[in-house]
Amino acid sequence: MEENNTLIIWFENGKTALFEKAEKFMADNQTIGFEYFGKNTQTKMHAAFILENIAGFAGGNK
């Protein structure tokens, strides 16, 4: 993913999460991970999610 990408994750419980400036996307058989810019903290953050809890995800370049 490029630096200005938006990433949306849909969880099994029906909730969603939106990440701006997602980059360095990584995935294996059990997890996905990436870096993003936290709007509230104004810092670069790393996130990781267990695939078992995710219904789907999509990314796009703004």
Coordinates of C-alpha atoms in Angstrom, one line a residue:
M1 CA 0.0 0.0 0.0
E2 CA 1.1 3.5 -0.7
E3 CA 1.6 6.1 2.0
N4 CA -1.7 8.0 1.3
N5 CA -3.9 5.0 1.3
T6 CA -7.0 4.5 3.4
L7 CA -7.7 1.1 4.9
I8 CA -11.1 0.0 6.1
I9 CA -11.5 -3.2 8.2
W10 CA -14.9 -4.9 8.7
F11 CA -15.1 -7.0 11.9
E12 CA -17.2 -10.1 12.5
N13 CA -19.3 -8.2 15.0
G14 CA -20.4 -5.7 12.4
K15 CA -18.2 -2.8 13.4
T16 CA -15.7 -1.1 11.2
A17 CA -12.3 0.7 11.6
L18 CA -10.9 3.4 9.3
F19 CA -7.1 4.0 9.0
E20 CA -5.6 6.9 7.2
K21 CA -2.1 6.9 5.6
A22 CA -1.9 3.2 5.9
E23 CA 1.4 1.7 4.7
K24 CA 3.8 -1.2 5.1
F25 CA 0.9 -3.7 5.0
M26 CA 1.9 -7.2 6.1
A27 CA -0.1 -10.4 6.3
D28 CA 0.4 -14.1 7.3
N29 CA -1.9 -17.0 7.9
Q30 CA -3.2 -15.6 11.2
T31 CA -2.8 -11.8 11.3
I32 CA -2.6 -8.6 9.3
G33 CA -0.5 -5.6 10.3
F34 CA 0.3 -2.2 9.0
E35 CA 1.5 1.3 10.0
Y36 CA -0.8 4.3 9.9
F37 CA -1.0 7.9 11.0
G38 CA -3.1 8.4 14.2
K39 CA -5.2 11.5 13.9
N40 CA -5.8 11.8 17.7
T41 CA -2.2 11.2 18.7
Q42 CA -0.6 12.8 15.6
T43 CA 2.0 10.0 15.5
K44 CA 2.8 7.1 13.3
M45 CA 1.3 3.9 14.8
H46 CA 1.5 0.2 14.1
A47 CA -1.7 -2.0 14.2
A48 CA -2.1 -5.8 14.1
F49 CA -5.4 -7.8 13.9
I50 CA -6.2 -11.4 14.1
L51 CA -7.8 -12.6 10.8
E52 CA -10.3 -14.8 12.6
N53 CA -12.0 -11.6 13.9
I54 CA -12.1 -9.9 10.5
A55 CA -15.0 -10.2 8.0
G56 CA -13.1 -8.2 5.3
F57 CA -10.9 -5.3 4.5
A58 CA -10.4 -2.9 1.6
G59 CA -7.8 -0.3 0.8
G60 CA -7.6 2.6 -1.7
N61 CA -5.5 5.6 -2.6
K62 CA -7.1 9.0 -1.9

